[in-house]
Amino acid sequence: MNSKWKKTATALTVAMALLAGGTGAVAKKVGYGSKDLAATLSHDVVRVGKTVSVLNPNTRKKINAGYSYSSSDSTIAYVNKEGVVTGKRPGEVQIKVKYQGKQKKLDLTVKAVKNKPELPVALDEVALQGVKMKKNAKNGYSYSAVVKNCAKKGTVKKIIYYYQVTVLVPNASSQKPDTEIHNETKQTKTVTLKATSIRSGKKSKRISCQGDYSGKPSSMKLTKIVLYAGDALYEYSGKKKSGTLKWGSKDTKAPVFSGWVGKESCYNKEPIRICYSDRKKTYQFKDHVSAVDARDGKVSFKVDASKINWNKDGIYKVYYTAKDRAGNVGKAYAKVQVIVPDSPESAADEVLRSVIKKNWSDEKKFRAIYRYVKGHCSYVDSGAHKNWRKVGLNGIRYQSGDCFTYYAVAKLLISRAGLYNLTVTRYPVGRTHHWWNLVYVRGGWYHLDTTPRQRAGKFCLVTDAQLRGYSSGLTFSFNQKKYPKRAKKKISPNP
C-alpha cells in the first residue's frame, strides 16, 4: 500500500548534516521581537502521513530557538523538537508551544486519507543521533550511530538506515610492496546502520558497520529506511520520497464508521436528515458518512434503506455496511425522518422558487431564507407550539406569530431546500420559552434565529460565543450537551 510523504523527518536531515561533518541543515533560528507568544500552524488540518509546521505568523517561517513543543495525544499527531507535526491517525489534538514561561495551544485536526492506514509511528519519532565515522587500522572505515525511540509507546522493534557512498577501492594488481596505492577505482558501497529492540523513550546501543570505505562522508546519500513498528513494516525510499506499508499479522479489525451515524445522527429525538418521499430517488444517504479501516484507510460502503416506508411519515433507520480487504465487515445505522409532502411543502416550494437559486451555495441559501423570514413575518405573542410543519404553513400564509412561528417557517424552508438543521430550545426555560434553528454550513453547526428583538441584532449563522456576547443571561441559554459540537470560526458579524 503506497503512502506519500512530502518531507523526510527533520531528524534525518540533521543526521545527514552530521554525516557530512557540518550543521548547515539545521533550521535558521527565528525570533519574535514581541512580548506576546505568537505562533500558528501552517495549516489547522493535516492528513495522515502528512506534516504541518509551527510558524511565526509574521514571517511564516519555522521557529526553533528556545521553543519547546508537545502534543496532547502523540498517537494522533507527533510533534518533533523542530515544531514539525506528523498526522498519525484521525482525531483532534492540541499542539502546545512553550517559550520563556509562556505557552500557546494550537488546535489541529487529523483527517484520514483514502487508502492510507493509521501510522503506527512517525519517522520523526525515530531519531538518528551521535553519527560517527572512524578510520581503522586496516585503512578502512567504520560507521556508527545511536538511534533514539522518541515515541511515547513502545512500538518500534527495529530500524535500519541505508546509505550509499562513492568510495575509492584499491586495484590489487597495481599495489607496490610498500602498500602505496595507485590507480584506485570508484565504486558505490552501501552502509547499513541497524538498531533493534529500542524501548519507548530510550536510545539504542552504539551500532556500527565495518568496511574498507575510503570515501568522503559528504558523498553519502540516504537511500532507504526500514522501520519495524508494532506489527507493521514500513519501507521508505529516499529517492522516490514515498513508502510502502506491510503488515505481519492477520487483520481482524473491521472498518469503523464516523459522521452522522448512530447517536450522532439524531439529537433530542430529532434526526438530522429529513427525507421527503418525492425525492427518495435522489437522496444522498452517504453524505457526511465515512468508513475508515485501520489498515486499508478509507473504504467504500453500502446503504440499505429498505426498512423505510416512503408512504408514511415517521422516523426510520437506514443501515450501512463496509468491508475491508481482509473481509472484516463494519456496520452502522442512522435515524432519518421521512415526510410525505403535503400543503406545508407546497407553500414552501412556492416561496423558495422566488427566494433562492439551485446553483447557490448553502451559505447563500441560508442567508436568503433568513432575510425572507425576517421580512415577511410580524411578531404576535400567540400561536401553537407543536407541529412545526403546520405552524410553518400558517406563518407563510398569515405572516405573523411568536418565536415558534419564526423558527417553524425557517425550518420548513430550510428543510425543503435540502439543507440541514436542528431545533434548539431555551434551557432552563425561565419565564418564557424560546426556539431557534441550528444549521449546518461550511462544515460546522451555526445558530440561526429569525425572531426579531427590541434591542435589534442579526442572528444569521453565528457562533456560541457571539450569542453569549449579545446576552449572558437566559436569552440564548440551551443545553449544549444535547446538540452536536458547534463551529468556533466566526463567519458573520456580531449581532
Short mmCIF file of C-alpha atoms in Angstrom, two decimals:
data_model
loop_
_atom_site.label_atom_id
_atom_site.label_comp_id
_atom_site.label_asym_id
_atom_site.label_seq_id
_atom_site.Cartn_x
_atom_site.Cartn_y
_atom_site.Cartn_z
CA MET A 1 0.00 0.00 0.00
CA ASN A 2 1.59 3.28 -1.05
CA SER A 3 1.68 6.39 1.11
CA LYS A 4 3.43 9.58 0.07
CA TRP A 5 5.39 11.86 2.32
CA LYS A 6 6.28 15.38 1.22
CA LYS A 7 9.31 15.54 3.53
CA THR A 8 11.69 13.23 5.32
CA ALA A 9 11.85 13.72 9.05
CA THR A 10 13.76 16.75 10.32
CA ALA A 11 15.81 14.43 12.50
CA LEU A 12 17.07 12.66 9.38
CA THR A 13 18.01 15.99 7.79
CA VAL A 14 20.08 16.87 10.85
CA ALA A 15 21.61 13.38 10.76
CA MET A 16 22.71 13.88 7.16
CA ALA A 17 24.34 17.16 8.16
CA LEU A 18 26.24 15.31 10.89
CA LEU A 19 27.38 12.67 8.42
CA ALA A 20 28.55 15.48 6.16
CA GLY A 21 30.53 16.99 9.01
CA GLY A 22 28.51 20.20 9.14
CA THR A 23 25.44 21.79 10.72
CA GLY A 24 24.04 23.71 7.76
CA ALA A 25 20.89 21.60 7.67
CA VAL A 26 19.67 22.94 10.99
CA ALA A 27 16.78 25.37 10.50
CA LYS A 28 17.53 29.07 10.82
CA LYS A 29 16.66 30.50 14.20
CA VAL A 30 13.83 32.98 14.06
CA GLY A 31 12.95 35.27 16.96
CA TYR A 32 9.92 37.43 17.55
CA GLY A 33 10.87 40.80 18.97
CA SER A 34 7.43 40.84 20.59
CA LYS A 35 6.44 40.17 24.19
CA ASP A 36 3.45 38.10 23.08
CA LEU A 37 3.84 34.42 22.30
CA ALA A 38 2.74 34.47 18.67
CA ALA A 39 2.63 31.09 16.99
CA THR A 40 0.42 29.42 14.44
CA LEU A 41 0.27 26.24 12.40
CA SER A 42 0.91 26.31 8.67
CA HIS A 43 -2.48 24.52 8.40
CA ASP A 44 -5.01 23.59 11.07
CA VAL A 45 -5.89 20.35 9.27
CA VAL A 46 -3.39 17.63 8.32
CA ARG A 47 -3.87 14.28 6.60
CA VAL A 48 -2.50 11.01 7.96
CA GLY A 49 1.16 10.73 6.93
CA LYS A 50 1.48 14.43 6.07
CA THR A 51 3.16 17.22 8.04
CA VAL A 52 2.47 20.79 9.13
CA SER A 53 4.79 23.17 10.96
CA VAL A 54 4.57 25.65 13.80
CA LEU A 55 5.30 29.06 12.29
CA ASN A 56 5.90 32.65 13.21
CA PRO A 57 2.67 34.22 11.88
CA ASN A 58 4.55 37.37 10.87
CA THR A 59 7.42 35.82 8.91
CA ARG A 60 5.70 32.50 8.06
CA LYS A 61 8.96 30.75 8.97
CA LYS A 62 9.59 27.90 11.39
CA ILE A 63 10.63 28.87 14.91
CA ASN A 64 13.13 26.86 16.94
CA ALA A 65 15.35 28.90 19.23
CA GLY A 66 14.30 28.36 22.82
CA TYR A 67 10.87 26.98 21.94
CA SER A 68 9.54 23.59 23.00
CA TYR A 69 6.63 21.65 21.57
CA SER A 70 4.35 18.85 22.72
CA SER A 71 1.20 17.07 21.52
CA SER A 72 -1.84 16.36 23.69
CA ASP A 73 -2.00 12.90 22.06
CA SER A 74 1.07 11.58 20.22
CA THR A 75 -0.90 8.63 18.87
CA ILE A 76 -2.93 11.13 16.79
CA ALA A 77 -0.17 13.61 15.89
CA TYR A 78 3.50 13.70 16.81
CA VAL A 79 5.49 16.93 17.01
CA ASN A 80 9.27 16.90 16.98
CA LYS A 81 11.66 19.36 18.62
CA GLU A 82 11.70 21.49 15.47
CA GLY A 83 7.92 22.05 15.54
CA VAL A 84 7.13 19.70 12.64
CA VAL A 85 3.86 17.83 13.23
CA THR A 86 3.03 14.50 11.58
CA GLY A 87 -0.54 13.18 11.40
CA LYS A 88 -0.78 9.55 12.57
CA ARG A 89 -4.48 8.73 12.87
CA PRO A 90 -7.78 10.64 12.54
CA GLY A 91 -8.70 12.80 15.53
CA GLU A 92 -8.26 16.18 17.16
CA VAL A 93 -5.25 17.29 19.22
CA GLN A 94 -3.69 20.40 20.63
CA ILE A 95 -0.07 21.32 19.91
CA LYS A 96 1.38 23.15 22.90
CA VAL A 97 4.10 25.74 22.24
CA LYS A 98 6.22 26.97 25.19
CA TYR A 99 8.70 29.82 25.37
CA GLN A 100 10.15 31.55 28.46
CA GLY A 101 7.30 30.54 30.75
CA LYS A 102 4.57 31.43 28.24
CA GLN A 103 2.56 28.93 26.27
CA LYS A 104 0.00 28.74 23.50
CA LYS A 105 -2.25 25.86 22.44
CA LEU A 106 -2.92 25.33 18.74
CA ASP A 107 -5.88 23.19 17.63
CA LEU A 108 -5.16 20.60 14.94
CA THR A 109 -7.46 18.13 13.18
CA VAL A 110 -6.00 14.97 11.64
CA LYS A 111 -8.09 13.51 8.83
CA ALA A 112 -7.94 10.12 7.15
CA VAL A 113 -6.59 9.68 3.65
CA LYS A 114 -8.11 7.34 1.12
CA ASN A 115 -6.20 4.04 1.06
CA LYS A 116 -3.84 5.09 3.84
CA PRO A 117 -3.93 3.34 7.22
CA GLU A 118 -3.10 4.87 10.54
CA LEU A 119 0.63 5.26 11.09
CA PRO A 120 1.94 3.15 13.98
CA VAL A 121 4.85 5.57 14.34
CA ALA A 122 6.07 8.70 12.54
CA LEU A 123 9.60 8.74 11.15
CA ASP A 124 10.29 11.79 13.32
CA GLU A 125 9.82 9.59 16.37
CA VAL A 126 12.95 7.62 15.49
CA ALA A 127 15.89 9.99 15.58
CA LEU A 128 19.38 9.17 14.32
CA GLN A 129 21.92 10.59 16.77
CA GLY A 130 25.64 10.51 17.51
CA VAL A 131 26.74 9.61 13.98
CA LYS A 132 30.47 8.90 13.69
CA MET A 133 32.94 7.78 11.02
CA LYS A 134 36.29 6.41 12.20
CA LYS A 135 39.33 5.20 10.32
CA ASN A 136 40.52 1.80 11.44
CA ALA A 137 43.90 0.08 11.38
CA LYS A 138 43.24 -1.69 8.08
CA ASN A 139 42.89 1.56 6.16
CA GLY A 140 39.13 1.07 6.18
CA TYR A 141 36.38 2.95 7.94
CA SER A 142 33.72 2.11 10.47
CA TYR A 143 30.42 3.97 10.64
CA SER A 144 28.38 4.11 13.83
CA ALA A 145 25.32 5.84 15.27
CA VAL A 146 22.83 5.84 18.12
CA VAL A 147 19.10 5.58 17.41
CA LYS A 148 16.59 7.05 19.88
CA ASN A 149 12.95 5.99 20.09
CA CYS A 150 11.05 9.22 20.80
CA ALA A 151 7.62 7.55 20.64
CA LYS A 152 5.65 7.54 23.89
CA LYS A 153 4.53 3.99 23.22
CA GLY A 154 7.00 1.16 22.63
CA THR A 155 6.03 0.43 19.06
CA VAL A 156 9.50 0.46 17.46
CA LYS A 157 11.03 -3.01 17.14
CA LYS A 158 13.82 -2.40 14.67
CA ILE A 159 15.01 0.35 12.35
CA ILE A 160 17.58 0.19 9.56
CA TYR A 161 19.12 3.14 7.71
CA TYR A 162 20.68 2.50 4.30
CA TYR A 163 23.22 5.00 2.92
CA GLN A 164 25.11 4.92 -0.36
CA VAL A 165 28.60 6.34 -0.59
CA THR A 166 31.02 6.58 -3.50
CA VAL A 167 34.35 5.15 -2.32
CA LEU A 168 37.84 4.60 -3.65
CA VAL A 169 38.82 0.94 -3.74
CA PRO A 170 42.48 0.00 -4.42
CA ASN A 171 43.22 -2.03 -7.54
CA ALA A 172 45.17 -5.05 -6.19
CA SER A 173 47.23 -5.54 -9.39
CA SER A 174 48.71 -2.04 -9.11
CA GLN A 175 49.82 -2.19 -5.47
CA LYS A 176 53.54 -1.89 -4.70
CA PRO A 177 55.37 -3.68 -1.85
CA ASP A 178 55.32 -0.53 0.29
CA THR A 179 51.49 -0.72 0.05
CA GLU A 180 51.36 2.59 -1.80
CA ILE A 181 48.08 2.65 -3.69
CA HIS A 182 47.81 3.62 -7.34
CA ASN A 183 45.03 3.64 -9.93
CA GLU A 184 42.23 3.47 -7.36
CA THR A 185 38.79 2.80 -8.78
CA LYS A 186 35.48 4.34 -7.72
CA GLN A 187 32.71 2.08 -6.56
CA THR A 188 29.35 2.56 -4.88
CA LYS A 189 29.05 0.91 -1.50
CA THR A 190 26.15 0.64 0.90
CA VAL A 191 26.47 1.46 4.58
CA THR A 192 23.83 -0.11 6.79
CA LEU A 193 23.08 1.02 10.34
CA LYS A 194 20.69 -1.27 12.17
CA ALA A 195 19.18 -0.97 15.64
CA THR A 196 16.85 -3.44 17.38
CA SER A 197 14.62 -3.53 20.48
CA ILE A 198 14.52 0.18 21.27
CA ARG A 199 12.19 0.81 24.17
CA SER A 200 9.98 3.88 24.35
CA GLY A 201 11.99 6.99 25.19
CA LYS A 202 15.29 5.04 25.15
CA LYS A 203 18.41 5.02 22.98
CA SER A 204 19.95 2.04 21.27
CA LYS A 205 23.47 0.86 21.93
CA ARG A 206 26.00 2.26 19.52
CA ILE A 207 25.54 0.40 16.25
CA SER A 208 28.30 0.13 13.68
CA CYS A 209 29.19 -1.18 10.26
CA GLN A 210 32.74 -2.08 9.19
CA GLY A 211 34.18 -1.70 5.71
CA ASP A 212 37.15 -0.63 3.60
CA TYR A 213 35.27 2.51 2.59
CA SER A 214 37.56 5.44 1.98
CA GLY A 215 35.06 7.83 0.51
CA LYS A 216 34.05 11.23 1.84
CA PRO A 217 31.16 11.37 4.30
CA SER A 218 29.71 14.28 2.32
CA SER A 219 29.10 11.92 -0.58
CA MET A 220 26.78 9.71 1.45
CA LYS A 221 23.12 9.67 0.42
CA LEU A 222 20.17 8.23 2.31
CA THR A 223 18.62 5.57 0.07
CA LYS A 224 16.18 3.67 2.27
CA ILE A 225 14.75 3.36 5.75
CA VAL A 226 13.21 0.14 7.00
CA LEU A 227 11.14 0.56 10.15
CA TYR A 228 9.53 -2.27 12.11
CA ALA A 229 6.85 -0.77 14.36
CA GLY A 230 4.36 -2.93 16.19
CA ASP A 231 3.20 -5.45 13.61
CA ALA A 232 3.89 -3.13 10.71
CA LEU A 233 6.84 -2.97 8.31
CA TYR A 234 7.37 0.45 6.73
CA GLU A 235 9.91 0.92 3.91
CA TYR A 236 10.77 4.47 2.90
CA SER A 237 12.60 5.29 -0.35
CA GLY A 238 14.86 8.32 -0.18
CA LYS A 239 14.92 8.58 -3.97
CA LYS A 240 11.14 8.35 -4.54
CA LYS A 241 10.26 10.07 -1.26
CA SER A 242 7.48 7.55 -0.80
CA GLY A 243 6.95 4.40 1.15
CA THR A 244 5.12 1.11 1.40
CA LEU A 245 3.48 -0.32 4.48
CA LYS A 246 3.04 -4.05 5.07
CA TRP A 247 1.61 -5.96 8.00
CA GLY A 248 2.96 -9.01 9.77
CA SER A 249 -0.24 -10.13 11.50
CA LYS A 250 -3.75 -11.03 10.45
CA ASP A 251 -6.21 -8.17 10.08
CA THR A 252 -9.12 -8.81 12.45
CA LYS A 253 -10.45 -5.27 12.90
CA ALA A 254 -13.45 -4.12 10.87
CA PRO A 255 -13.82 -0.66 9.32
CA VAL A 256 -15.23 1.99 11.65
CA PHE A 257 -17.98 4.41 10.58
CA SER A 258 -17.97 8.07 11.54
CA GLY A 259 -20.08 11.12 10.78
CA TRP A 260 -23.85 11.29 11.03
CA VAL A 261 -24.37 7.71 12.16
CA GLY A 262 -25.54 6.13 15.40
CA LYS A 263 -26.07 8.62 18.20
CA GLU A 264 -24.63 11.41 16.03
CA SER A 265 -27.50 11.05 13.53
CA CYS A 266 -30.20 12.16 15.95
CA TYR A 267 -30.34 14.79 18.72
CA ASN A 268 -33.16 15.22 21.22
CA LYS A 269 -35.08 12.56 19.28
CA GLU A 270 -34.79 14.72 16.14
CA PRO A 271 -32.86 13.21 13.19
CA ILE A 272 -30.53 15.50 11.27
CA ARG A 273 -31.73 14.10 7.97
CA ILE A 274 -35.21 14.95 6.73
CA CYS A 275 -36.08 12.80 3.70
CA TYR A 276 -39.07 13.75 1.56
CA SER A 277 -40.71 10.85 -0.22
CA ASP A 278 -40.91 12.75 -3.52
CA ARG A 279 -37.08 12.92 -3.51
CA LYS A 280 -36.27 9.37 -2.37
CA LYS A 281 -34.53 8.50 -5.64
CA THR A 282 -32.06 11.37 -5.39
CA TYR A 283 -31.43 11.49 -1.64
CA GLN A 284 -27.74 11.06 -0.77
CA PHE A 285 -27.58 8.91 2.35
CA LYS A 286 -23.78 8.65 2.03
CA ASP A 287 -23.20 12.36 2.55
CA HIS A 288 -21.47 13.15 5.86
CA VAL A 289 -20.71 9.47 6.49
CA SER A 290 -17.36 7.72 6.05
CA ALA A 291 -15.83 4.32 6.83
CA VAL A 292 -12.14 4.04 7.70
CA ASP A 293 -10.18 0.84 8.22
CA ALA A 294 -7.07 0.82 10.41
CA ARG A 295 -5.08 -0.81 7.59
CA ASP A 296 -6.89 -0.06 4.35
CA GLY A 297 -7.73 3.54 5.17
CA LYS A 298 -10.93 4.98 3.73
CA VAL A 299 -13.12 2.23 2.27
CA SER A 300 -16.35 2.19 0.27
CA PHE A 301 -19.63 1.22 1.89
CA LYS A 302 -23.22 0.33 1.05
CA VAL A 303 -26.52 1.77 2.26
CA ASP A 304 -29.67 -0.25 2.93
CA ALA A 305 -32.81 1.94 3.10
CA SER A 306 -35.24 -0.93 2.57
CA LYS A 307 -36.78 -0.51 6.04
CA ILE A 308 -38.24 2.88 5.14
CA ASN A 309 -41.95 3.13 4.39
CA TRP A 310 -41.96 6.05 1.97
CA ASN A 311 -45.76 6.31 2.16
CA LYS A 312 -45.90 7.11 5.87
CA ASP A 313 -44.42 9.92 7.95
CA GLY A 314 -42.10 8.66 10.66
CA ILE A 315 -38.57 8.09 11.93
CA TYR A 316 -36.77 5.13 10.35
CA LYS A 317 -33.31 3.57 10.32
CA VAL A 318 -31.01 3.16 7.36
CA TYR A 319 -28.13 0.69 7.62
CA TYR A 320 -24.51 0.99 6.48
CA THR A 321 -22.02 -1.83 5.82
CA ALA A 322 -18.34 -1.64 4.83
CA LYS A 323 -15.91 -4.49 4.09
CA ASP A 324 -12.10 -4.23 4.17
CA ARG A 325 -9.64 -6.26 2.08
CA ALA A 326 -9.37 -8.94 4.74
CA GLY A 327 -13.13 -9.46 4.69
CA ASN A 328 -13.93 -7.79 8.01
CA VAL A 329 -17.35 -6.11 7.96
CA GLY A 330 -18.19 -2.90 9.80
CA LYS A 331 -21.79 -1.86 10.41
CA ALA A 332 -23.64 1.29 11.46
CA TYR A 333 -27.09 2.82 11.29
CA ALA A 334 -28.59 6.29 11.07
CA LYS A 335 -32.00 7.59 12.02
CA VAL A 336 -33.82 9.63 9.39
CA GLN A 337 -37.14 11.46 9.40
CA VAL A 338 -39.39 10.67 6.43
CA ILE A 339 -42.07 13.17 5.39
CA VAL A 340 -44.72 12.68 2.73
CA PRO A 341 -45.09 16.19 1.18
CA ASP A 342 -48.40 18.00 1.67
CA SER A 343 -49.65 21.60 1.88
CA PRO A 344 -46.71 22.86 4.01
CA GLU A 345 -44.21 21.66 1.42
CA SER A 346 -46.21 23.10 -1.47
CA ALA A 347 -46.24 26.52 0.22
CA ALA A 348 -42.52 26.26 1.00
CA ASP A 349 -41.68 25.32 -2.61
CA GLU A 350 -43.56 28.37 -3.90
CA VAL A 351 -41.60 30.66 -1.57
CA LEU A 352 -38.25 29.05 -2.36
CA ARG A 353 -38.72 29.48 -6.12
CA SER A 354 -38.67 33.24 -5.59
CA VAL A 355 -36.05 33.32 -2.83
CA ILE A 356 -33.15 31.04 -3.81
CA LYS A 357 -31.50 29.50 -6.86
CA LYS A 358 -30.33 25.91 -7.17
CA ASN A 359 -26.74 26.81 -8.06
CA TRP A 360 -26.25 28.95 -4.96
CA SER A 361 -24.00 27.82 -2.13
CA ASP A 362 -25.63 26.51 1.05
CA GLU A 363 -24.49 29.61 2.91
CA LYS A 364 -26.10 31.94 0.38
CA LYS A 365 -29.34 29.96 0.60
CA PHE A 366 -29.36 30.17 4.41
CA ARG A 367 -28.87 33.94 4.33
CA ALA A 368 -31.63 34.36 1.72
CA ILE A 369 -34.08 32.30 3.80
CA TYR A 370 -33.14 34.31 6.88
CA ARG A 371 -33.89 37.57 5.09
CA TYR A 372 -37.22 36.27 3.81
CA VAL A 373 -38.49 35.15 7.24
CA LYS A 374 -37.36 38.39 8.88
CA GLY A 375 -39.06 40.46 6.20
CA HIS A 376 -42.32 38.54 5.82
CA CYS A 377 -43.40 37.83 9.38
CA SER A 378 -44.68 40.11 12.15
CA TYR A 379 -44.29 39.24 15.80
CA VAL A 380 -47.52 38.39 17.61
CA ASP A 381 -47.32 36.92 21.10
CA SER A 382 -49.61 33.97 20.40
CA GLY A 383 -49.67 30.74 18.47
CA ALA A 384 -49.35 26.98 18.80
CA HIS A 385 -46.05 25.44 19.87
CA LYS A 386 -46.43 21.98 18.34
CA ASN A 387 -46.13 20.55 14.81
CA TRP A 388 -43.58 22.82 13.14
CA ARG A 389 -44.86 21.94 9.65
CA LYS A 390 -48.40 23.13 10.39
CA VAL A 391 -47.20 26.24 12.24
CA GLY A 392 -44.71 26.97 9.46
CA LEU A 393 -47.51 26.80 6.89
CA ASN A 394 -49.62 29.23 8.92
CA GLY A 395 -46.62 31.54 9.25
CA ILE A 396 -46.21 31.65 5.46
CA ARG A 397 -49.92 32.20 4.91
CA TYR A 398 -50.65 34.75 7.63
CA GLN A 399 -47.16 36.19 8.09
CA SER A 400 -47.41 36.57 11.88
CA GLY A 401 -46.70 34.63 15.04
CA ASP A 402 -44.33 34.28 18.01
CA CYS A 403 -40.81 32.86 18.18
CA PHE A 404 -42.02 29.31 17.50
CA THR A 405 -43.63 30.53 14.27
CA TYR A 406 -40.41 32.25 13.17
CA TYR A 407 -38.45 29.08 13.94
CA ALA A 408 -41.05 26.86 12.20
CA VAL A 409 -41.15 28.92 8.99
CA ALA A 410 -37.35 28.88 8.85
CA LYS A 411 -37.24 25.12 9.49
CA LEU A 412 -39.84 24.42 6.83
CA LEU A 413 -37.99 26.45 4.20
CA ILE A 414 -34.54 25.18 5.20
CA SER A 415 -35.62 21.53 5.18
CA ARG A 416 -37.46 21.79 1.88
CA ALA A 417 -34.40 23.50 0.36
CA GLY A 418 -32.44 20.30 1.14
CA LEU A 419 -30.37 21.91 3.90
CA TYR A 420 -29.68 20.50 7.36
CA ASN A 421 -31.00 21.98 10.61
CA LEU A 422 -31.98 21.05 14.18
CA THR A 423 -34.32 22.59 16.73
CA VAL A 424 -32.83 24.49 19.67
CA THR A 425 -34.93 25.28 22.75
CA ARG A 426 -34.12 27.55 25.66
CA TYR A 427 -32.84 25.76 28.80
CA PRO A 428 -33.54 26.44 31.57
CA VAL A 429 -36.88 27.82 30.39
CA GLY A 430 -37.24 30.75 32.79
CA ARG A 431 -40.38 32.82 32.38
CA THR A 432 -40.80 32.11 28.66
CA HIS A 433 -39.84 29.51 26.09
CA HIS A 434 -37.78 30.22 23.02
CA TRP A 435 -37.00 28.28 19.83
CA TRP A 436 -34.46 28.81 17.06
CA ASN A 437 -32.54 26.81 14.45
CA LEU A 438 -29.10 25.20 14.46
CA VAL A 439 -27.91 24.84 10.86
CA TYR A 440 -25.04 23.04 9.11
CA VAL A 441 -22.89 25.14 6.79
CA ARG A 442 -19.19 25.36 5.89
CA GLY A 443 -18.61 22.04 7.63
CA GLY A 444 -19.91 23.20 11.03
CA TRP A 445 -23.03 23.97 13.06
CA TYR A 446 -24.14 27.60 13.46
CA HIS A 447 -27.11 29.33 15.10
CA LEU A 448 -29.87 30.95 13.05
CA ASP A 449 -32.59 32.84 14.94
CA THR A 450 -35.11 34.79 12.84
CA THR A 451 -37.15 36.14 15.79
CA PRO A 452 -36.95 39.97 16.00
CA ARG A 453 -35.75 41.63 19.22
CA GLN A 454 -36.33 45.02 20.80
CA ARG A 455 -32.59 45.52 21.05
CA ALA A 456 -32.29 44.54 17.37
CA GLY A 457 -29.48 42.19 16.35
CA LYS A 458 -28.88 39.87 13.41
CA PHE A 459 -28.52 36.20 14.32
CA CYS A 460 -27.74 34.62 10.96
CA LEU A 461 -25.04 31.92 11.12
CA VAL A 462 -23.46 32.91 14.42
CA THR A 463 -21.38 31.01 16.99
CA ASP A 464 -22.00 30.22 20.65
CA ALA A 465 -19.54 32.96 21.57
CA GLN A 466 -21.43 35.53 19.52
CA LEU A 467 -24.68 34.61 21.26
CA ARG A 468 -23.02 34.98 24.66
CA GLY A 469 -21.59 38.32 23.59
CA TYR A 470 -25.10 39.55 22.83
CA SER A 471 -26.63 38.26 26.06
CA SER A 472 -25.04 36.49 29.02
CA GLY A 473 -28.45 35.69 30.55
CA LEU A 474 -31.17 33.21 29.61
CA THR A 475 -31.88 34.69 26.17
CA PHE A 476 -29.85 32.09 24.31
CA SER A 477 -29.21 29.62 27.10
CA PHE A 478 -29.53 25.98 25.96
CA ASN A 479 -28.36 22.52 27.00
CA GLN A 480 -25.16 22.38 24.99
CA LYS A 481 -24.51 18.68 25.66
CA LYS A 482 -27.66 17.68 23.78
CA TYR A 483 -26.52 19.17 20.47
CA PRO A 484 -23.68 18.49 18.04
CA LYS A 485 -20.46 20.39 18.59
CA ARG A 486 -20.81 23.91 17.22
CA ALA A 487 -18.31 25.67 15.00
CA LYS A 488 -15.99 28.20 16.63
CA LYS A 489 -14.92 30.06 13.50
CA LYS A 490 -16.88 33.30 13.03
CA ILE A 491 -18.40 33.72 9.56
CA SER A 492 -20.91 36.50 10.30
CA PRO A 493 -20.65 39.89 12.07
CA ASN A 494 -21.57 40.10 15.75
CA PRO A 495 -25.32 40.58 16.35
#
